[in-house]
Amino acid sequence: MLTLHAMIYHITTEKEWAVCANQSEYAPAAFAKEGFIHTSRLHQLEGVLQRYYSGRKDLLLLKIEEKLVEPDLIYEPSANKELFPHVYGKLNKSAIVEVVDNFTAEVLTALKSDH
């Protein structure tokens, strides 16, 4: 059994975040197809940012308090066998403790240096 960590993170776009602006829950467009929301631990963000969002200028980072997530949160292996947290349901916004605007590799470097 895994011990719960304090924070998990989700990278999204300004457009996807805006779609859920007036709702109490958040789910990206991919949720309908995949059935879960991809999240990461802090040390995993750099790889996710490089693989899926390289060069994007419209990104936000959601900082999520893991213990406040209401849907099932399950750590599952990715293709490289690394465990990633997946949220199996729409994410209650009350678990989001901060939204970081203009998320880039430089912002990530600063975030990592704070921890």
mmCIF file of C-alpha atoms in Angstrom, residues 22-103:
data_model
loop_
_atom_site.group_PDB
_atom_site.id
_atom_site.type_symbol
_atom_site.label_atom_id
_atom_site.label_comp_id
_atom_site.label_asym_id
_atom_site.label_seq_id
_atom_site.Cartn_x
_atom_site.Cartn_y
_atom_site.Cartn_z
ATOM 1 C CA ASN A 22 -18.098 27.935 -13.175
ATOM 2 C CA GLN A 23 -18.247 24.326 -12.002
ATOM 3 C CA SER A 24 -17.320 22.700 -8.707
ATOM 4 C CA GLU A 25 -15.432 19.919 -10.500
ATOM 5 C CA TYR A 26 -12.695 19.817 -13.136
ATOM 6 C CA ALA A 27 -12.182 17.283 -15.895
ATOM 7 C CA PRO A 28 -10.115 17.748 -19.057
ATOM 8 C CA ALA A 29 -11.499 16.686 -22.443
ATOM 9 C CA ALA A 30 -9.426 13.468 -22.327
ATOM 10 C CA PHE A 31 -11.328 12.346 -19.215
ATOM 11 C CA ALA A 32 -14.370 11.312 -21.277
ATOM 12 C CA LYS A 33 -12.224 8.935 -23.339
ATOM 13 C CA GLU A 34 -9.752 7.702 -20.705
ATOM 14 C CA GLY A 35 -11.945 7.583 -17.610
ATOM 15 C CA PHE A 36 -9.360 9.203 -15.349
ATOM 16 C CA ILE A 37 -7.335 12.397 -14.973
ATOM 17 C CA HIS A 38 -3.563 12.172 -15.369
ATOM 18 C CA THR A 39 -1.640 13.711 -12.502
ATOM 19 C CA SER A 40 2.004 13.626 -11.486
ATOM 20 C CA ARG A 41 4.307 13.940 -8.540
ATOM 21 C CA LEU A 42 6.649 16.943 -8.569
ATOM 22 C CA HIS A 43 9.663 14.923 -9.762
ATOM 23 C CA GLN A 44 7.621 13.612 -12.734
ATOM 24 C CA LEU A 45 6.487 16.993 -14.063
ATOM 25 C CA GLU A 46 9.580 17.736 -16.135
ATOM 26 C CA GLY A 47 9.176 14.572 -18.212
ATOM 27 C CA VAL A 48 5.440 15.138 -18.689
ATOM 28 C CA LEU A 49 6.040 18.743 -19.718
ATOM 29 C CA GLN A 50 8.691 17.715 -22.268
ATOM 30 C CA ARG A 51 6.766 14.745 -23.684
ATOM 31 C CA TYR A 52 3.331 16.276 -24.062
ATOM 32 C CA TYR A 53 3.520 20.059 -23.823
ATOM 33 C CA SER A 54 6.850 21.157 -25.295
ATOM 34 C CA GLY A 55 6.749 24.728 -26.542
ATOM 35 C CA ARG A 56 3.204 25.432 -25.359
ATOM 36 C CA LYS A 57 2.570 28.917 -23.989
ATOM 37 C CA ASP A 58 -1.010 28.412 -22.751
ATOM 38 C CA LEU A 59 -0.407 26.093 -19.806
ATOM 39 C CA LEU A 60 -1.558 26.117 -16.220
ATOM 40 C CA LEU A 61 -0.390 23.903 -13.387
ATOM 41 C CA LEU A 62 -2.927 22.686 -10.860
ATOM 42 C CA LYS A 63 -1.431 21.997 -7.434
ATOM 43 C CA ILE A 64 -3.662 19.416 -5.781
ATOM 44 C CA GLU A 65 -3.742 18.413 -2.115
ATOM 45 C CA GLU A 66 -3.820 14.643 -2.406
ATOM 46 C CA LYS A 67 -5.736 13.988 0.813
ATOM 47 C CA LEU A 68 -8.561 16.296 -0.328
ATOM 48 C CA VAL A 69 -9.217 14.445 -3.606
ATOM 49 C CA GLU A 70 -12.681 12.905 -3.389
ATOM 50 C CA PRO A 71 -12.664 10.448 -6.341
ATOM 51 C CA ASP A 72 -10.496 7.332 -6.185
ATOM 52 C CA LEU A 73 -6.804 8.166 -6.552
ATOM 53 C CA ILE A 74 -4.797 5.207 -7.780
ATOM 54 C CA TYR A 75 -1.066 5.019 -8.503
ATOM 55 C CA GLU A 76 -0.590 3.004 -11.677
ATOM 56 C CA PRO A 77 2.444 2.122 -13.793
ATOM 57 C CA SER A 78 3.037 3.979 -17.040
ATOM 58 C CA ALA A 79 4.715 2.517 -20.119
ATOM 59 C CA ASN A 80 8.115 2.884 -18.425
ATOM 60 C CA LYS A 81 6.788 1.213 -15.217
ATOM 61 C CA GLU A 82 6.936 4.481 -13.242
ATOM 62 C CA LEU A 83 3.921 4.937 -10.955
ATOM 63 C CA PHE A 84 1.707 7.929 -11.737
ATOM 64 C CA PRO A 85 -1.335 9.071 -9.742
ATOM 65 C CA HIS A 86 -4.618 8.817 -11.665
ATOM 66 C CA VAL A 87 -7.838 10.433 -10.462
ATOM 67 C CA TYR A 88 -10.811 8.206 -11.323
ATOM 68 C CA GLY A 89 -13.555 10.779 -11.455
ATOM 69 C CA LYS A 90 -14.049 14.475 -11.940
ATOM 70 C CA LEU A 91 -11.706 16.334 -9.629
ATOM 71 C CA ASN A 92 -13.375 18.320 -6.884
ATOM 72 C CA LYS A 93 -11.956 21.836 -7.146
ATOM 73 C CA SER A 94 -11.765 22.070 -3.365
ATOM 74 C CA ALA A 95 -8.674 19.830 -3.625
ATOM 75 C CA ILE A 96 -6.900 22.358 -5.883
ATOM 76 C CA VAL A 97 -4.840 24.581 -3.612
ATOM 77 C CA GLU A 98 -3.190 26.695 -6.312
ATOM 78 C CA VAL A 99 -3.413 27.372 -10.033
ATOM 79 C CA VAL A 100 -0.071 28.437 -11.501
ATOM 80 C CA ASP A 101 -0.512 30.622 -14.593
ATOM 81 C CA ASN A 102 1.936 30.644 -17.511
ATOM 82 C CA PHE A 103 3.429 27.288 -16.552
#
